[in-house]
Amino acid sequence: MARRYMKQDVPLEKIRRYLEPGPIVLVSSSWEGERNIMTMGWHMVMEFSPSLVGCVIASSNHSFELVRQSRQCVINLPTTALLDAVVGIGTTSGSEIDKFERFDLTPETMEGVDAPAIRECHAHFACRLHDDSLVDKYNFFIWEVIAARAARTPKHPETLHYTGDGVFMVAGKVVSRRSAALLSMEPR
Ligand SMILES: Cc1cc2nc3c(=O)[nH]c(=O)nc-3n(C[C@H](O)[C@H](O)[C@H](O)COP(=O)(O)O)c2cc1C
């Protein structure tokens, strides 16, 4: 039988620890000769086909104007090997430094967008802006993924999942419950 846990109240501003699934991603962008990277945890898959992903990019971030103007970005998936870069990229501004140089990362071209992918990441998703109707109110961008590329192995990389307060969880154990009911929910 499933365990019944003793519970305690959680401060509302701390619920990210439970609901933010991650994985942490790196959003790369470019506009008018400038390139940049930011760290991002607030994203969600919204639709299979077209492949839609929503995310919050605070307007105080240098990346905000780059993605808003260019209407595109690349979402890159880092693993534990890039933990220090993930933190550094998420605590510095592209208005002051070139983060590709500072964090020793390699830009590479990605089909369909001018924004550079980050070679050291496990996977890359090229995105074009699908809907900006929630940007002014919530800084919420809805992207259509138009090209995707991922490493063949490992199948389940050690991705980083942020729980706030400077603490990350690392993806680990994989469990399976393959059933007709679950598989019928997959896209054809
Ligand atoms: C683990 C982590 C997760 C973050 N998630 C987000 C996010 O989802 N949205 C956001 O706007 N900023 C997020 N940030 C903050 C930006 O990455 C940070 O403000 C960064 O300096 C922005 O860079 P830029 O000003 O060069 O665009 C996160 C930072 C860290 C360290």
CSV table of C-alpha atoms and ligand atoms in Angstrom, one decimal:
chain,number,residue,atom,x,y,z
A,1,MET,CA,0.0,0.0,0.0
A,2,ALA,CA,1.2,3.5,-0.8
A,3,ARG,CA,2.7,5.3,2.2
A,4,ARG,CA,0.6,7.9,4.0
A,5,TYR,CA,2.9,10.8,4.7
A,6,MET,CA,2.8,13.3,7.6
A,7,LYS,CA,2.4,16.7,6.1
A,8,GLN,CA,3.3,20.3,7.0
A,9,ASP,CA,2.4,23.6,5.6
A,10,VAL,CA,4.6,24.9,2.7
A,11,PRO,CA,5.3,28.6,2.2
A,12,LEU,CA,3.6,29.4,-1.1
A,13,GLU,CA,6.7,31.0,-2.6
A,14,LYS,CA,8.5,27.7,-2.0
A,15,ILE,CA,6.2,25.4,-4.0
A,16,ARG,CA,8.6,25.4,-6.9
A,17,ARG,CA,10.5,22.7,-5.0
A,18,TYR,CA,7.6,20.3,-5.7
A,19,LEU,CA,6.1,21.5,-9.0
A,20,GLU,CA,9.1,22.7,-11.0
A,21,PRO,CA,9.9,19.6,-12.9
A,22,GLY,CA,12.8,20.9,-14.9
A,23,PRO,CA,14.9,19.9,-16.6
A,24,ILE,CA,16.9,23.1,-16.5
A,25,VAL,CA,17.6,24.3,-20.0
A,26,LEU,CA,19.8,26.9,-21.7
A,27,VAL,CA,18.1,29.3,-24.0
A,28,SER,CA,20.3,30.7,-26.7
A,29,SER,CA,19.4,33.6,-28.9
A,30,SER,CA,20.8,36.1,-31.4
A,31,TRP,CA,19.7,39.5,-32.7
A,32,GLU,CA,21.5,42.0,-34.9
A,33,GLY,CA,24.9,40.5,-34.5
A,34,GLU,CA,24.6,39.8,-30.7
A,35,ARG,CA,24.3,36.4,-29.2
A,36,ASN,CA,23.4,35.3,-25.7
A,37,ILE,CA,22.4,32.4,-23.4
A,38,MET,CA,20.2,32.3,-20.3
A,39,THR,CA,19.3,29.5,-17.9
A,40,MET,CA,15.7,28.6,-17.7
A,41,GLY,CA,13.5,26.4,-15.5
A,42,TRP,CA,10.0,27.7,-16.1
A,43,HIS,CA,9.0,25.9,-19.3
A,44,MET,CA,6.3,23.4,-20.2
A,45,VAL,CA,5.3,21.2,-23.2
A,46,MET,CA,1.9,22.4,-24.5
A,47,GLU,CA,1.1,20.3,-27.6
A,48,PHE,CA,2.5,17.4,-29.5
A,49,SER,CA,1.8,18.6,-33.1
A,50,PRO,CA,2.5,21.3,-33.8
A,51,SER,CA,5.2,20.9,-31.2
A,52,LEU,CA,4.5,23.7,-28.7
A,53,VAL,CA,6.5,24.7,-25.7
A,54,GLY,CA,5.7,27.6,-23.3
A,55,CYS,CA,8.1,29.4,-21.1
A,56,VAL,CA,8.6,32.5,-18.9
A,57,ILE,CA,11.5,34.8,-19.7
A,58,ALA,CA,11.5,37.8,-17.4
A,59,SER,CA,11.6,41.1,-19.1
A,60,SER,CA,14.6,42.1,-16.9
A,61,ASN,CA,16.8,39.5,-18.6
A,62,HIS,CA,18.9,40.7,-21.5
A,63,SER,CA,17.6,37.6,-23.5
A,64,PHE,CA,14.1,39.0,-23.4
A,65,GLU,CA,14.6,41.6,-26.1
A,66,LEU,CA,16.8,39.3,-28.2
A,67,VAL,CA,14.1,36.6,-28.4
A,68,ARG,CA,11.2,39.1,-28.6
A,69,GLN,CA,12.8,40.9,-31.6
A,70,SER,CA,14.2,37.9,-33.4
A,71,ARG,CA,11.1,35.8,-32.6
A,72,GLN,CA,13.2,32.7,-32.3
A,73,CYS,CA,15.6,30.9,-29.9
A,74,VAL,CA,17.2,27.5,-29.3
A,75,ILE,CA,16.3,25.5,-26.2
A,76,ASN,CA,19.4,23.5,-25.3
A,77,LEU,CA,19.4,20.6,-22.7
A,78,PRO,CA,22.5,20.6,-20.5
A,79,THR,CA,23.5,17.7,-18.2
A,80,THR,CA,25.4,17.6,-14.9
A,81,ALA,CA,28.7,18.1,-16.7
A,82,LEU,CA,27.6,21.7,-17.3
A,83,LEU,CA,26.3,22.4,-13.8
A,84,ASP,CA,28.8,25.3,-13.1
A,85,ALA,CA,28.1,26.8,-16.5
A,86,VAL,CA,24.3,26.5,-15.9
A,87,VAL,CA,24.7,28.5,-12.6
A,88,GLY,CA,27.1,31.0,-14.2
A,89,ILE,CA,24.9,31.6,-17.2
A,90,GLY,CA,21.9,32.1,-14.9
A,91,THR,CA,23.6,34.7,-12.7
A,92,THR,CA,25.3,36.9,-15.3
A,93,SER,CA,24.0,39.2,-17.9
A,94,GLY,CA,24.7,39.0,-21.7
A,95,SER,CA,24.7,42.8,-21.7
A,96,GLU,CA,28.1,42.6,-20.0
A,97,ILE,CA,29.8,39.5,-21.3
A,98,ASP,CA,29.7,37.0,-24.2
A,99,LYS,CA,28.6,33.9,-22.4
A,100,PHE,CA,29.8,31.5,-25.1
A,101,GLU,CA,33.3,32.8,-24.5
A,102,ARG,CA,33.1,33.1,-20.7
A,103,PHE,CA,31.8,29.6,-20.2
A,104,ASP,CA,33.8,28.0,-23.0
A,105,LEU,CA,30.8,26.9,-25.0
A,106,THR,CA,30.7,26.3,-28.7
A,107,PRO,CA,28.0,27.8,-30.9
A,108,GLU,CA,26.7,25.7,-33.8
A,109,THR,CA,24.2,26.4,-36.5
A,110,MET,CA,20.7,24.9,-36.2
A,111,GLU,CA,18.3,24.4,-39.0
A,112,GLY,CA,15.6,27.0,-39.5
A,113,VAL,CA,16.9,29.6,-37.0
A,114,ASP,CA,19.7,32.1,-36.7
A,115,ALA,CA,20.1,31.6,-33.0
A,116,PRO,CA,23.1,29.3,-32.2
A,117,ALA,CA,22.8,25.9,-30.5
A,118,ILE,CA,25.3,25.0,-27.8
A,119,ARG,CA,27.4,22.0,-28.9
A,120,GLU,CA,28.2,20.8,-25.4
A,121,CYS,CA,24.5,20.2,-24.6
A,122,HIS,CA,22.7,16.8,-24.9
A,123,ALA,CA,19.9,18.1,-27.2
A,124,HIS,CA,18.8,21.2,-29.0
A,125,PHE,CA,15.3,22.4,-30.0
A,126,ALA,CA,15.1,25.2,-32.6
A,127,CYS,CA,12.0,27.4,-31.8
A,128,ARG,CA,10.0,30.0,-33.6
A,129,LEU,CA,7.6,32.3,-31.8
A,130,HIS,CA,4.1,30.8,-32.2
A,131,ASP,CA,2.1,33.1,-30.0
A,132,ASP,CA,3.2,36.3,-28.1
A,133,SER,CA,-0.3,37.2,-26.7
A,134,LEU,CA,0.8,36.5,-23.1
A,135,VAL,CA,4.2,38.2,-23.3
A,136,ASP,CA,3.1,41.6,-22.1
A,137,LYS,CA,1.1,40.3,-19.2
A,138,TYR,CA,3.1,37.3,-18.0
A,139,ASN,CA,6.4,37.3,-20.0
A,140,PHE,CA,5.1,34.0,-21.3
A,141,PHE,CA,6.3,33.0,-24.8
A,142,ILE,CA,4.7,30.1,-26.7
A,143,TRP,CA,7.2,28.5,-29.1
A,144,GLU,CA,6.9,26.1,-31.9
A,145,VAL,CA,9.8,23.7,-32.1
A,146,ILE,CA,10.7,23.4,-35.8
A,147,ALA,CA,13.8,21.3,-35.6
A,148,ALA,CA,15.2,19.0,-32.9
A,149,ARG,CA,18.5,17.2,-32.5
A,150,ALA,CA,19.7,15.0,-29.6
A,151,ALA,CA,22.6,12.7,-28.7
A,152,ARG,CA,22.0,9.0,-29.4
A,153,THR,CA,23.3,8.0,-26.0
A,154,PRO,CA,22.6,8.1,-23.1
A,155,LYS,CA,18.9,7.6,-23.6
A,156,HIS,CA,18.2,9.1,-20.2
A,157,PRO,CA,20.8,11.8,-19.6
A,158,GLU,CA,21.6,13.2,-16.1
A,159,THR,CA,19.6,16.4,-16.4
A,160,LEU,CA,19.4,19.0,-13.8
A,161,HIS,CA,16.2,19.9,-12.0
A,162,TYR,CA,16.1,23.0,-9.9
A,163,THR,CA,14.3,23.1,-6.5
A,164,GLY,CA,15.2,26.7,-5.5
A,165,ASP,CA,17.7,27.8,-2.8
A,166,GLY,CA,20.6,26.9,-4.9
A,167,VAL,CA,19.8,23.1,-4.9
A,168,PHE,CA,19.4,20.9,-8.0
A,169,MET,CA,18.1,17.4,-8.2
A,170,VAL,CA,19.8,15.1,-10.8
A,171,ALA,CA,17.6,12.8,-13.0
A,172,GLY,CA,18.4,9.2,-12.0
A,173,LYS,CA,16.5,6.0,-11.7
A,174,VAL,CA,14.2,5.1,-14.7
A,175,VAL,CA,11.0,3.1,-14.1
A,176,SER,CA,8.6,1.7,-16.7
A,177,ARG,CA,4.9,0.9,-16.8
A,178,ARG,CA,4.4,0.3,-20.5
A,179,SER,CA,0.7,-0.5,-21.1
A,180,ALA,CA,-1.8,-0.1,-23.9
A,181,ALA,CA,-3.6,2.6,-22.0
A,182,LEU,CA,-0.5,4.7,-21.5
A,183,LEU,CA,0.8,4.1,-25.0
A,184,SER,CA,-2.5,5.1,-26.6
A,185,MET,CA,-1.8,8.6,-25.2
A,186,GLU,CA,1.3,9.0,-27.3
A,187,PRO,CA,1.2,10.9,-30.6
A,188,ARG,CA,0.9,8.7,-33.7
B,1,LIG,C1,18.5,27.5,-12.1
B,1,LIG,C2,18.0,28.7,-12.8
B,1,LIG,C3,16.8,28.8,-13.4
B,1,LIG,C4,16.3,30.0,-14.0
B,1,LIG,N1,15.1,30.0,-14.6
B,1,LIG,C5,14.7,31.1,-15.2
B,1,LIG,C6,13.4,31.2,-15.9
B,1,LIG,O1,12.7,30.2,-16.1
B,1,LIG,N2,13.0,32.3,-16.4
B,1,LIG,C7,13.7,33.5,-16.3
B,1,LIG,O2,13.3,34.5,-16.8
B,1,LIG,N3,14.9,33.5,-15.7
B,1,LIG,C8,15.4,32.3,-15.1
B,1,LIG,N4,16.6,32.3,-14.5
B,1,LIG,C9,17.4,33.6,-14.4
B,1,LIG,C10,18.2,33.9,-15.7
B,1,LIG,O3,18.9,32.8,-16.2
B,1,LIG,C11,19.2,35.0,-15.3
B,1,LIG,O4,18.4,36.2,-15.0
B,1,LIG,C12,20.2,35.3,-16.4
B,1,LIG,O5,21.2,36.1,-15.8
B,1,LIG,C13,19.6,36.0,-17.6
B,1,LIG,O6,20.6,36.2,-18.5
B,1,LIG,P1,20.6,37.4,-19.5
B,1,LIG,O7,20.3,38.7,-18.8
B,1,LIG,O8,21.9,37.4,-20.2
B,1,LIG,O9,19.5,37.1,-20.5
B,1,LIG,C14,17.1,31.1,-14.0
B,1,LIG,C15,18.4,31.1,-13.3
B,1,LIG,C16,18.8,29.9,-12.7
B,1,LIG,C17,20.2,29.9,-12.1
